[in-house]
Amino acid sequence: MTERVKEQLSAFLDGELPEAEAALLLKRLDRDQELRAALSRYSLIGSVLRSDGDMPAAHGVAARVRAAVAREPRPGAWPTRVYRPVAGLGIAATVAAVSVLLLQPRTEPPLQASAAPELAAESGVLVAAADPPAALVTEPEPEQAPSYTTPPAVDGPGTLPAAQFANYLVAHSGYTSPLARSSVVAGLIAADDPVTDASGVPRHVVGERR
Amino acid sequence: MNARRRLAAALLLLAGPALAADRTGWLERMDRALAGSSYVGDFVSESAGRSQKLRILHRVEDGQVRERLISLSGHGRELIRTGDEVVAYLPDRKLAIIEKRPGSGQLLGVLPRFAAAPAPWYEVIEEGREAALLGPAVVVTLRPADGFRFGYRIWIDEATGMPVRSELRDPAGRVVERMRFTSLAVGGTIPEADFEPAIDPAGLRWVRQAPTPEPASVAWQAAQMPPGFRLSVNGLQAVAGTQGLVNHLVFTDGLASVSVFIHAPAPGTPPVVGSGRAGVASAFSTVVRGHQVTAVGEVPPDTLRYIATGLQPAGSDDQP
């Protein structure tokens, strides 16, 4: 994602991007793998739409995005399987999620005094996702599957600092069943760098099973 | 004919209790294998759009358990557990987090295990046998009775009792996480050197539990709990990165567990309200009576919300 696109998105979300440019931007989202991957990696949609005042910036943004999407002539052109993770929420929510990500760097994450700032900023533990763990159905089998990694943590006012979440996870892992512990720890020590498969399409929820 | 039918009915009645008694047979076997044997294996964990490879080393020697989990697909993050102490190494962040579980003596019999999955809340189904990594495996499904807990499908190796493959499922039966060993060696000895972190600890900054200055604050209790859950641990504990003591309550239904951390907010820190997720574990934060309450666990997010919002200071009769 270039600086130019980031600026466009930012302007768009601030309601300052001319309509013609906004339409182009939405089209770009349609075909930009990296942008789509970013959307899929972050599961902030729920936080944005369900936020009860804890993410004040998000409300206006979501409304602006909804309005923009209402003007967008062909939202149905978005590839279904990419946006299945946000099924029912649609394009507006997805773009709203981007807005939160882009707006985050402007705010300092709240930190515990003794917590490590750099961990809080980007520990690799996802801290702002209100979505339930996404159902996962993928073929081929896991060992042939492309690797995905935890996105950098996203912090802002009202979200649990990543460092604290990581500490809680470590503390909690001592009280889980052995099998569950592997799962919990896997989430904790997940790596940072995202990797997409050849098509660039993030694999997320791609369907239901049984 | 009639007599035969009666005989068949009688046999069925006899078979019923026998089957019920064996309900958790394979699960007990698996619990024993996971906790009591030494093994080394690589597995793939897939959840929430991420797939990552990990290596686990688990050693039981003279009653001492050591475990090391290494991420093979990233920056070499790892976690090493020795008895009750756990160290998470995050070399990409030049950090190490140390956590010590207090008072392990009181925990005997409290730690969740699969054989303890309570009957009304989990239906245990032996699905049959399938060829798996090490050979034939018994496929066992634990189906949750309500929306407060996740279900499992586990492939248990017949010879070793190890879960060579497992799926975590949401209450609707959809797969939330999939775990699968790609190599696994059970038994044998694992040298001490294999439990040393691969990275040089010298360059790391260590985050550890703060010393515990003040004695204690308020005791907390749950005004509402999901059916089948009970309080298994209620104590004060230092948590790395948090100043002062934290009330740490653990709720379990025998299999799933939820930790609740309660502390007074640090001065100048905005309260945290909202949800988070890392892999299959979720978090839910809220504020109760001026205290920061955060529930963490491998359960559906609604369960965390239900427990966290139902907490109150002990002795309080108010409804949450």
mmCIF file with all atom_site columns, N, CA, C and O in Angstrom, chain B residues 47-95:
data_model
loop_
_atom_site.group_PDB
_atom_site.id
_atom_site.type_symbol
_atom_site.label_atom_id
_atom_site.label_alt_id
_atom_site.label_comp_id
_atom_site.label_asym_id
_atom_site.label_entity_id
_atom_site.label_seq_id
_atom_site.pdbx_PDB_ins_code
_atom_site.Cartn_x
_atom_site.Cartn_y
_atom_site.Cartn_z
_atom_site.occupancy
_atom_site.B_iso_or_equiv
_atom_site.pdbx_formal_charge
_atom_site.auth_seq_id
_atom_site.auth_comp_id
_atom_site.auth_asym_id
_atom_site.auth_atom_id
_atom_site.pdbx_PDB_model_num
ATOM 1   N N  . SER B 1 47 ? -5.880 -21.125 12.383 1.00 0.00 ? 47 SER B N  1
ATOM 2   C CA . SER B 1 47 ? -7.068 -20.475 12.931 1.00 0.00 ? 47 SER B CA 1
ATOM 3   C C  . SER B 1 47 ? -7.120 -19.038 12.452 1.00 0.00 ? 47 SER B C  1
ATOM 4   O O  . SER B 1 47 ? -6.093 -18.410 12.214 1.00 0.00 ? 47 SER B O  1
ATOM 5   N N  . ALA B 1 48 ? -8.330 -18.544 12.324 1.00 0.00 ? 48 ALA B N  1
ATOM 6   C CA . ALA B 1 48 ? -8.571 -17.142 11.984 1.00 0.00 ? 48 ALA B CA 1
ATOM 7   C C  . ALA B 1 48 ? -7.723 -16.680 10.804 1.00 0.00 ? 48 ALA B C  1
ATOM 8   O O  . ALA B 1 48 ? -7.122 -15.618 10.827 1.00 0.00 ? 48 ALA B O  1
ATOM 9   N N  . GLY B 1 49 ? -7.675 -17.482 9.769  1.00 0.00 ? 49 GLY B N  1
ATOM 10  C CA . GLY B 1 49 ? -6.980 -17.061 8.564  1.00 0.00 ? 49 GLY B CA 1
ATOM 11  C C  . GLY B 1 49 ? -5.480 -17.218 8.644  1.00 0.00 ? 49 GLY B C  1
ATOM 12  O O  . GLY B 1 49 ? -4.758 -16.826 7.738  1.00 0.00 ? 49 GLY B O  1
ATOM 13  N N  . ARG B 1 50 ? -4.988 -17.766 9.729  1.00 0.00 ? 50 ARG B N  1
ATOM 14  C CA . ARG B 1 50 ? -3.559 -17.939 9.858  1.00 0.00 ? 50 ARG B CA 1
ATOM 15  C C  . ARG B 1 50 ? -3.229 -19.412 9.958  1.00 0.00 ? 50 ARG B C  1
ATOM 16  O O  . ARG B 1 50 ? -3.951 -20.192 10.554 1.00 0.00 ? 50 ARG B O  1
ATOM 17  N N  . SER B 1 51 ? -2.121 -19.773 9.360  1.00 0.00 ? 51 SER B N  1
ATOM 18  C CA . SER B 1 51 ? -1.625 -21.122 9.502  1.00 0.00 ? 51 SER B CA 1
ATOM 19  C C  . SER B 1 51 ? -0.190 -20.999 9.957  1.00 0.00 ? 51 SER B C  1
ATOM 20  O O  . SER B 1 51 ? 0.587  -20.254 9.378  1.00 0.00 ? 51 SER B O  1
ATOM 21  N N  . GLN B 1 52 ? 0.156  -21.681 11.017 1.00 0.00 ? 52 GLN B N  1
ATOM 22  C CA . GLN B 1 52 ? 1.542  -21.596 11.430 1.00 0.00 ? 52 GLN B CA 1
ATOM 23  C C  . GLN B 1 52 ? 2.048  -22.947 11.904 1.00 0.00 ? 52 GLN B C  1
ATOM 24  O O  . GLN B 1 52 ? 1.307  -23.776 12.387 1.00 0.00 ? 52 GLN B O  1
ATOM 25  N N  . LYS B 1 53 ? 3.345  -23.108 11.695 1.00 0.00 ? 53 LYS B N  1
ATOM 26  C CA . LYS B 1 53 ? 3.983  -24.353 12.085 1.00 0.00 ? 53 LYS B CA 1
ATOM 27  C C  . LYS B 1 53 ? 4.644  -24.155 13.441 1.00 0.00 ? 53 LYS B C  1
ATOM 28  O O  . LYS B 1 53 ? 5.277  -23.130 13.689 1.00 0.00 ? 53 LYS B O  1
ATOM 29  N N  . LEU B 1 54 ? 4.476  -25.141 14.285 1.00 0.00 ? 54 LEU B N  1
ATOM 30  C CA . LEU B 1 54 ? 5.080  -25.076 15.608 1.00 0.00 ? 54 LEU B CA 1
ATOM 31  C C  . LEU B 1 54 ? 5.747  -26.404 15.937 1.00 0.00 ? 54 LEU B C  1
ATOM 32  O O  . LEU B 1 54 ? 5.401  -27.439 15.383 1.00 0.00 ? 54 LEU B O  1
ATOM 33  N N  . ARG B 1 55 ? 6.708  -26.340 16.819 1.00 0.00 ? 55 ARG B N  1
ATOM 34  C CA . ARG B 1 55 ? 7.332  -27.557 17.343 1.00 0.00 ? 55 ARG B CA 1
ATOM 35  C C  . ARG B 1 55 ? 7.096  -27.612 18.839 1.00 0.00 ? 55 ARG B C  1
ATOM 36  O O  . ARG B 1 55 ? 7.200  -26.600 19.539 1.00 0.00 ? 55 ARG B O  1
ATOM 37  N N  . ILE B 1 56 ? 6.741  -28.789 19.306 1.00 0.00 ? 56 ILE B N  1
ATOM 38  C CA . ILE B 1 56 ? 6.557  -28.959 20.748 1.00 0.00 ? 56 ILE B CA 1
ATOM 39  C C  . ILE B 1 56 ? 7.529  -30.013 21.257 1.00 0.00 ? 56 ILE B C  1
ATOM 40  O O  . ILE B 1 56 ? 7.740  -31.046 20.606 1.00 0.00 ? 56 ILE B O  1
ATOM 41  N N  . LEU B 1 57 ? 8.163  -29.702 22.361 1.00 0.00 ? 57 LEU B N  1
ATOM 42  C CA . LEU B 1 57 ? 8.974  -30.688 23.076 1.00 0.00 ? 57 LEU B CA 1
ATOM 43  C C  . LEU B 1 57 ? 8.390  -30.791 24.472 1.00 0.00 ? 57 LEU B C  1
ATOM 44  O O  . LEU B 1 57 ? 8.200  -29.771 25.146 1.00 0.00 ? 57 LEU B O  1
ATOM 45  N N  . HIS B 1 58 ? 8.066  -31.979 24.891 1.00 0.00 ? 58 HIS B N  1
ATOM 46  C CA . HIS B 1 58 ? 7.437  -32.173 26.194 1.00 0.00 ? 58 HIS B CA 1
ATOM 47  C C  . HIS B 1 58 ? 8.172  -33.304 26.897 1.00 0.00 ? 58 HIS B C  1
ATOM 48  O O  . HIS B 1 58 ? 8.293  -34.406 26.371 1.00 0.00 ? 58 HIS B O  1
ATOM 49  N N  . ARG B 1 59 ? 8.682  -33.006 28.075 1.00 0.00 ? 59 ARG B N  1
ATOM 50  C CA . ARG B 1 59 ? 9.462  -34.020 28.773 1.00 0.00 ? 59 ARG B CA 1
ATOM 51  C C  . ARG B 1 59 ? 8.975  -34.157 30.209 1.00 0.00 ? 59 ARG B C  1
ATOM 52  O O  . ARG B 1 59 ? 8.750  -33.169 30.901 1.00 0.00 ? 59 ARG B O  1
ATOM 53  N N  . VAL B 1 60 ? 8.780  -35.393 30.623 1.00 0.00 ? 60 VAL B N  1
ATOM 54  C CA . VAL B 1 60 ? 8.458  -35.661 32.022 1.00 0.00 ? 60 VAL B CA 1
ATOM 55  C C  . VAL B 1 60 ? 9.587  -36.501 32.578 1.00 0.00 ? 60 VAL B C  1
ATOM 56  O O  . VAL B 1 60 ? 9.858  -37.600 32.082 1.00 0.00 ? 60 VAL B O  1
ATOM 57  N N  . GLU B 1 61 ? 10.280 -35.945 33.556 1.00 0.00 ? 61 GLU B N  1
ATOM 58  C CA . GLU B 1 61 ? 11.421 -36.657 34.116 1.00 0.00 ? 61 GLU B CA 1
ATOM 59  C C  . GLU B 1 61 ? 11.436 -36.422 35.618 1.00 0.00 ? 61 GLU B C  1
ATOM 60  O O  . GLU B 1 61 ? 11.453 -35.266 36.063 1.00 0.00 ? 61 GLU B O  1
ATOM 61  N N  . ASP B 1 62 ? 11.410 -37.490 36.373 1.00 0.00 ? 62 ASP B N  1
ATOM 62  C CA . ASP B 1 62 ? 11.388 -37.398 37.837 1.00 0.00 ? 62 ASP B CA 1
ATOM 63  C C  . ASP B 1 62 ? 10.277 -36.462 38.315 1.00 0.00 ? 62 ASP B C  1
ATOM 64  O O  . ASP B 1 62 ? 10.466 -35.655 39.228 1.00 0.00 ? 62 ASP B O  1
ATOM 65  N N  . GLY B 1 63 ? 9.129  -36.569 37.673 1.00 0.00 ? 63 GLY B N  1
ATOM 66  C CA . GLY B 1 63 ? 7.984  -35.754 38.094 1.00 0.00 ? 63 GLY B CA 1
ATOM 67  C C  . GLY B 1 63 ? 8.051  -34.307 37.649 1.00 0.00 ? 63 GLY B C  1
ATOM 68  O O  . GLY B 1 63 ? 7.111  -33.548 37.863 1.00 0.00 ? 63 GLY B O  1
ATOM 69  N N  . GLN B 1 64 ? 9.147  -33.906 37.064 1.00 0.00 ? 64 GLN B N  1
ATOM 70  C CA . GLN B 1 64 ? 9.313  -32.525 36.607 1.00 0.00 ? 64 GLN B CA 1
ATOM 71  C C  . GLN B 1 64 ? 8.909  -32.430 35.135 1.00 0.00 ? 64 GLN B C  1
ATOM 72  O O  . GLN B 1 64 ? 9.381  -33.199 34.302 1.00 0.00 ? 64 GLN B O  1
ATOM 73  N N  . VAL B 1 65 ? 8.020  -31.491 34.835 1.00 0.00 ? 65 VAL B N  1
ATOM 74  C CA . VAL B 1 65 ? 7.563  -31.324 33.458 1.00 0.00 ? 65 VAL B CA 1
ATOM 75  C C  . VAL B 1 65 ? 8.272  -30.131 32.828 1.00 0.00 ? 65 VAL B C  1
ATOM 76  O O  . VAL B 1 65 ? 8.317  -29.042 33.394 1.00 0.00 ? 65 VAL B O  1
ATOM 77  N N  . ARG B 1 66 ? 8.851  -30.362 31.670 1.00 0.00 ? 66 ARG B N  1
ATOM 78  C CA . ARG B 1 66 ? 9.396  -29.248 30.884 1.00 0.00 ? 66 ARG B CA 1
ATOM 79  C C  . ARG B 1 66 ? 8.727  -29.272 29.517 1.00 0.00 ? 66 ARG B C  1
ATOM 80  O O  . ARG B 1 66 ? 8.501  -30.332 28.952 1.00 0.00 ? 66 ARG B O  1
ATOM 81  N N  . GLU B 1 67 ? 8.446  -28.104 29.042 1.00 0.00 ? 67 GLU B N  1
ATOM 82  C CA . GLU B 1 67 ? 7.779  -28.027 27.747 1.00 0.00 ? 67 GLU B CA 1
ATOM 83  C C  . GLU B 1 67 ? 8.319  -26.830 26.992 1.00 0.00 ? 67 GLU B C  1
ATOM 84  O O  . GLU B 1 67 ? 8.551  -25.768 27.567 1.00 0.00 ? 67 GLU B O  1
ATOM 85  N N  . ARG B 1 68 ? 8.520  -27.017 25.711 1.00 0.00 ? 68 ARG B N  1
ATOM 86  C CA . ARG B 1 68 ? 9.002  -25.924 24.888 1.00 0.00 ? 68 ARG B CA 1
ATOM 87  C C  . ARG B 1 68 ? 8.187  -25.893 23.601 1.00 0.00 ? 68 ARG B C  1
ATOM 88  O O  . ARG B 1 68 ? 8.053  -26.909 22.921 1.00 0.00 ? 68 ARG B O  1
ATOM 89  N N  . LEU B 1 69 ? 7.640  -24.739 23.307 1.00 0.00 ? 69 LEU B N  1
ATOM 90  C CA . LEU B 1 69 ? 6.885  -24.547 22.070 1.00 0.00 ? 69 LEU B CA 1
ATOM 91  C C  . LEU B 1 69 ? 7.598  -23.496 21.245 1.00 0.00 ? 69 LEU B C  1
ATOM 92  O O  . LEU B 1 69 ? 7.913  -22.414 21.736 1.00 0.00 ? 69 LEU B O  1
ATOM 93  N N  . ILE B 1 70 ? 7.878  -23.846 20.002 1.00 0.00 ? 70 ILE B N  1
ATOM 94  C CA . ILE B 1 70 ? 8.632  -22.944 19.138 1.00 0.00 ? 70 ILE B CA 1
ATOM 95  C C  . ILE B 1 70 ? 7.813  -22.662 17.889 1.00 0.00 ? 70 ILE B C  1
ATOM 96  O O  . ILE B 1 70 ? 7.297  -23.584 17.259 1.00 0.00 ? 70 ILE B O  1
ATOM 97  N N  . SER B 1 71 ? 7.703  -21.396 17.533 1.00 0.00 ? 71 SER B N  1
ATOM 98  C CA . SER B 1 71 ? 7.082  -21.047 16.263 1.00 0.00 ? 71 SER B CA 1
ATOM 99  C C  . SER B 1 71 ? 8.101  -21.247 15.155 1.00 0.00 ? 71 SER B C  1
ATOM 100 O O  . SER B 1 71 ? 9.170  -20.645 15.171 1.00 0.00 ? 71 SER B O  1
ATOM 101 N N  . LEU B 1 72 ? 7.754  -22.094 14.182 1.00 0.00 ? 72 LEU B N  1
ATOM 102 C CA . LEU B 1 72 ? 8.690  -22.380 13.095 1.00 0.00 ? 72 LEU B CA 1
ATOM 103 C C  . LEU B 1 72 ? 8.437  -21.494 11.886 1.00 0.00 ? 72 LEU B C  1
ATOM 104 O O  . LEU B 1 72 ? 9.197  -21.501 10.935 1.00 0.00 ? 72 LEU B O  1
ATOM 105 N N  . SER B 1 73 ? 7.350  -20.740 11.929 1.00 0.00 ? 73 SER B N  1
ATOM 106 C CA . SER B 1 73 ? 7.010  -19.998 10.714 1.00 0.00 ? 73 SER B CA 1
ATOM 107 C C  . SER B 1 73 ? 7.252  -18.501 10.837 1.00 0.00 ? 73 SER B C  1
ATOM 108 O O  . SER B 1 73 ? 6.900  -17.760 9.963  1.00 0.00 ? 73 SER B O  1
ATOM 109 N N  . GLY B 1 74 ? 7.845  -18.071 11.908 1.00 0.00 ? 74 GLY B N  1
ATOM 110 C CA . GLY B 1 74 ? 8.002  -16.625 12.019 1.00 0.00 ? 74 GLY B CA 1
ATOM 111 C C  . GLY B 1 74 ? 9.369  -16.221 12.502 1.00 0.00 ? 74 GLY B C  1
ATOM 112 O O  . GLY B 1 74 ? 10.394 -16.634 11.976 1.00 0.00 ? 74 GLY B O  1
ATOM 113 N N  . HIS B 1 75 ? 9.379  -15.429 13.539 1.00 0.00 ? 75 HIS B N  1
ATOM 114 C CA . HIS B 1 75 ? 10.618 -14.856 14.036 1.00 0.00 ? 75 HIS B CA 1
ATOM 115 C C  . HIS B 1 75 ? 11.220 -15.669 15.168 1.00 0.00 ? 75 HIS B C  1
ATOM 116 O O  . HIS B 1 75 ? 12.002 -15.148 15.935 1.00 0.00 ? 75 HIS B O  1
ATOM 117 N N  . GLY B 1 76 ? 10.828 -16.905 15.274 1.00 0.00 ? 76 GLY B N  1
ATOM 118 C CA . GLY B 1 76 ? 11.417 -17.752 16.300 1.00 0.00 ? 76 GLY B CA 1
ATOM 119 C C  . GLY B 1 76 ? 10.924 -17.441 17.701 1.00 0.00 ? 76 GLY B C  1
ATOM 120 O O  . GLY B 1 76 ? 11.645 -17.610 18.673 1.00 0.00 ? 76 GLY B O  1
ATOM 121 N N  . ARG B 1 77 ? 9.687  -16.970 17.804 1.00 0.00 ? 77 ARG B N  1
ATOM 122 C CA . ARG B 1 77 ? 9.121  -16.805 19.140 1.00 0.00 ? 77 ARG B CA 1
ATOM 123 C C  . ARG B 1 77 ? 8.977  -18.179 19.783 1.00 0.00 ? 77 ARG B C  1
ATOM 124 O O  . ARG B 1 77 ? 8.680  -19.156 19.118 1.00 0.00 ? 77 ARG B O  1
ATOM 125 N N  . GLU B 1 78 ? 9.187  -18.234 21.060 1.00 0.00 ? 78 GLU B N  1
ATOM 126 C CA . GLU B 1 78 ? 8.993  -19.505 21.736 1.00 0.00 ? 78 GLU B CA 1
ATOM 127 C C  . GLU B 1 78 ? 8.585  -19.328 23.176 1.00 0.00 ? 78 GLU B C  1
ATOM 128 O O  . GLU B 1 78 ? 8.657  -18.233 23.732 1.00 0.00 ? 78 GLU B O  1
ATOM 129 N N  . LEU B 1 79 ? 8.138  -20.423 23.724 1.00 0.00 ? 79 LEU B N  1
ATOM 130 C CA . LEU B 1 79 ? 7.645  -20.414 25.087 1.00 0.00 ? 79 LEU B CA 1
ATOM 131 C C  . LEU B 1 79 ? 8.176  -21.653 25.788 1.00 0.00 ? 79 LEU B C  1
ATOM 132 O O  . LEU B 1 79 ? 8.045  -22.764 25.283 1.00 0.00 ? 79 LEU B O  1
ATOM 133 N N  . ILE B 1 80 ? 8.823  -21.439 26.922 1.00 0.00 ? 80 ILE B N  1
ATOM 134 C CA . ILE B 1 80 ? 9.419  -22.557 27.648 1.00 0.00 ? 80 ILE B CA 1
ATOM 135 C C  . ILE B 1 80 ? 8.817  -22.617 29.045 1.00 0.00 ? 80 ILE B C  1
ATOM 136 O O  . ILE B 1 80 ? 8.825  -21.626 29.782 1.00 0.00 ? 80 ILE B O  1
ATOM 137 N N  . ARG B 1 81 ? 8.262  -23.784 29.369 1.00 0.00 ? 81 ARG B N  1
ATOM 138 C CA . ARG B 1 81 ? 7.619  -23.966 30.654 1.00 0.00 ? 81 ARG B CA 1
ATOM 139 C C  . ARG B 1 81 ? 8.425  -24.963 31.479 1.00 0.00 ? 81 ARG B C  1
ATOM 140 O O  . ARG B 1 81 ? 8.757  -26.050 31.023 1.00 0.00 ? 81 ARG B O  1
ATOM 141 N N  . THR B 1 82 ? 8.770  -24.563 32.677 1.00 0.00 ? 82 THR B N  1
ATOM 142 C CA . THR B 1 82 ? 9.450  -25.469 33.590 1.00 0.00 ? 82 THR B CA 1
ATOM 143 C C  . THR B 1 82 ? 8.655  -25.495 34.881 1.00 0.00 ? 82 THR B C  1
ATOM 144 O O  . THR B 1 82 ? 8.631  -24.504 35.616 1.00 0.00 ? 82 THR B O  1
ATOM 145 N N  . GLY B 1 83 ? 7.991  -26.604 35.131 1.00 0.00 ? 83 GLY B N  1
ATOM 146 C CA . GLY B 1 83 ? 7.126  -26.660 36.305 1.00 0.00 ? 83 GLY B CA 1
ATOM 147 C C  . GLY B 1 83 ? 6.069  -25.568 36.206 1.00 0.00 ? 83 GLY B C  1
ATOM 148 O O  . GLY B 1 83 ? 5.302  -25.524 35.256 1.00 0.00 ? 83 GLY B O  1
ATOM 149 N N  . ASP B 1 84 ? 6.075  -24.653 37.157 1.00 0.00 ? 84 ASP B N  1
ATOM 150 C CA . ASP B 1 84 ? 5.061  -23.602 37.188 1.00 0.00 ? 84 ASP B CA 1
ATOM 151 C C  . ASP B 1 84 ? 5.532  -22.302 36.567 1.00 0.00 ? 84 ASP B C  1
ATOM 152 O O  . ASP B 1 84 ? 4.802  -21.327 36.540 1.00 0.00 ? 84 ASP B O  1
ATOM 153 N N  . GLU B 1 85 ? 6.768  -22.298 36.119 1.00 0.00 ? 85 GLU B N  1
ATOM 154 C CA . GLU B 1 85 ? 7.275  -21.056 35.537 1.00 0.00 ? 85 GLU B CA 1
ATOM 155 C C  . GLU B 1 85 ? 7.271  -21.131 34.017 1.00 0.00 ? 85 GLU B C  1
ATOM 156 O O  . GLU B 1 85 ? 7.644  -22.135 33.427 1.00 0.00 ? 85 GLU B O  1
ATOM 157 N N  . VAL B 1 86 ? 6.842  -20.060 33.425 1.00 0.00 ? 86 VAL B N  1
ATOM 158 C CA . VAL B 1 86 ? 6.793  -20.031 31.976 1.00 0.00 ? 86 VAL B CA 1
ATOM 159 C C  . VAL B 1 86 ? 7.487  -18.765 31.488 1.00 0.00 ? 86 VAL B C  1
ATOM 160 O O  . VAL B 1 86 ? 7.364  -17.706 32.098 1.00 0.00 ? 86 VAL B O  1
ATOM 161 N N  . VAL B 1 87 ? 8.280  -18.921 30.434 1.00 0.00 ? 87 VAL B N  1
ATOM 162 C CA . VAL B 1 87 ? 8.946  -17.770 29.840 1.00 0.00 ? 87 VAL B CA 1
ATOM 163 C C  . VAL B 1 87 ? 8.584  -17.713 28.363 1.00 0.00 ? 87 VAL B C  1
ATOM 164 O O  . VAL B 1 87 ? 8.783  -18.686 27.630 1.00 0.00 ? 87 VAL B O  1
ATOM 165 N N  . ALA B 1 88 ? 8.024  -16.597 27.951 1.00 0.00 ? 88 ALA B N  1
ATOM 166 C CA . ALA B 1 88 ? 7.724  -16.393 26.536 1.00 0.00 ? 88 ALA B CA 1
ATOM 167 C C  . ALA B 1 88 ? 8.815  -15.515 25.940 1.00 0.00 ? 88 ALA B C  1
ATOM 168 O O  . ALA B 1 88 ? 9.050  -14.407 26.417 1.00 0.00 ? 88 ALA B O  1
ATOM 169 N N  . TYR B 1 89 ? 9.508  -16.021 24.927 1.00 0.00 ? 89 TYR B N  1
ATOM 170 C CA . TYR B 1 89 ? 10.567 -15.270 24.253 1.00 0.00 ? 89 TYR B CA 1
ATOM 171 C C  . TYR B 1 89 ? 10.025 -14.693 22.958 1.00 0.00 ? 89 TYR B C  1
ATOM 172 O O  . TYR B 1 89 ? 9.525  -15.424 22.108 1.00 0.00 ? 89 TYR B O  1
ATOM 173 N N  . LEU B 1 90 ? 10.126 -13.369 22.837 1.00 0.00 ? 90 LEU B N  1
ATOM 174 C CA . LEU B 1 90 ? 9.681  -12.698 21.620 1.00 0.00 ? 90 LEU B CA 1
ATOM 175 C C  . LEU B 1 90 ? 10.877 -11.966 21.035 1.00 0.00 ? 90 LEU B C  1
ATOM 176 O O  . LEU B 1 90 ? 11.020 -10.754 21.199 1.00 0.00 ? 90 LEU B O  1
ATOM 177 N N  . PRO B 1 91 ? 11.771 -12.704 20.351 1.00 0.00 ? 91 PRO B N  1
ATOM 178 C CA . PRO B 1 91 ? 13.023 -12.095 19.888 1.00 0.00 ? 91 PRO B CA 1
ATOM 179 C C  . PRO B 1 91 ? 12.805 -10.933 18.926 1.00 0.00 ? 91 PRO B C  1
ATOM 180 O O  . PRO B 1 91 ? 13.591 -9.991  18.903 1.00 0.00 ? 91 PRO B O  1
ATOM 181 N N  . ASP B 1 92 ? 11.736 -10.998 18.144 1.00 0.00 ? 92 ASP B N  1
ATOM 182 C CA . ASP B 1 92 ? 11.478 -9.905  17.209 1.00 0.00 ? 92 ASP B CA 1
ATOM 183 C C  . ASP B 1 92 ? 11.195 -8.611  17.949 1.00 0.00 ? 92 ASP B C  1
ATOM 184 O O  . ASP B 1 92 ? 11.374 -7.523  17.412 1.00 0.00 ? 92 ASP B O  1
ATOM 185 N N  . ARG B 1 93 ? 10.735 -8.704  19.171 1.00 0.00 ? 93 ARG B N  1
ATOM 186 C CA . ARG B 1 93 ? 10.475 -7.524  19.987 1.00 0.00 ? 93 ARG B CA 1
ATOM 187 C C  . ARG B 1 93 ? 11.548 -7.353  21.056 1.00 0.00 ? 93 ARG B C  1
ATOM 188 O O  . ARG B 1 93 ? 11.428 -6.490  21.908 1.00 0.00 ? 93 ARG B O  1
ATOM 189 N N  . LYS B 1 94 ? 12.553 -8.235  21.016 1.00 0.00 ? 94 LYS B N  1
ATOM 190 C CA . LYS B 1 94 ? 13.633 -8.212  21.999 1.00 0.00 ? 94 LYS B CA 1
ATOM 191 C C  . LYS B 1 94 ? 13.090 -8.248  23.427 1.00 0.00 ? 94 LYS B C  1
ATOM 192 O O  . LYS B 1 94 ? 13.514 -7.495  24.301 1.00 0.00 ? 94 LYS B O  1
ATOM 193 N N  . LEU B 1 95 ? 12.124 -9.114  23.621 1.00 0.00 ? 95 LEU B N  1
ATOM 194 C CA . LEU B 1 95 ? 11.421 -9.173  24.897 1.00 0.00 ? 95 LEU B CA 1
ATOM 195 C C  . LEU B 1 95 ? 11.304 -10.599 25.393 1.00 0.00 ? 95 LEU B C  1
ATOM 196 O O  . LEU B 1 95 ? 11.230 -11.541 24.610 1.00 0.00 ? 95 LEU B O  1
#
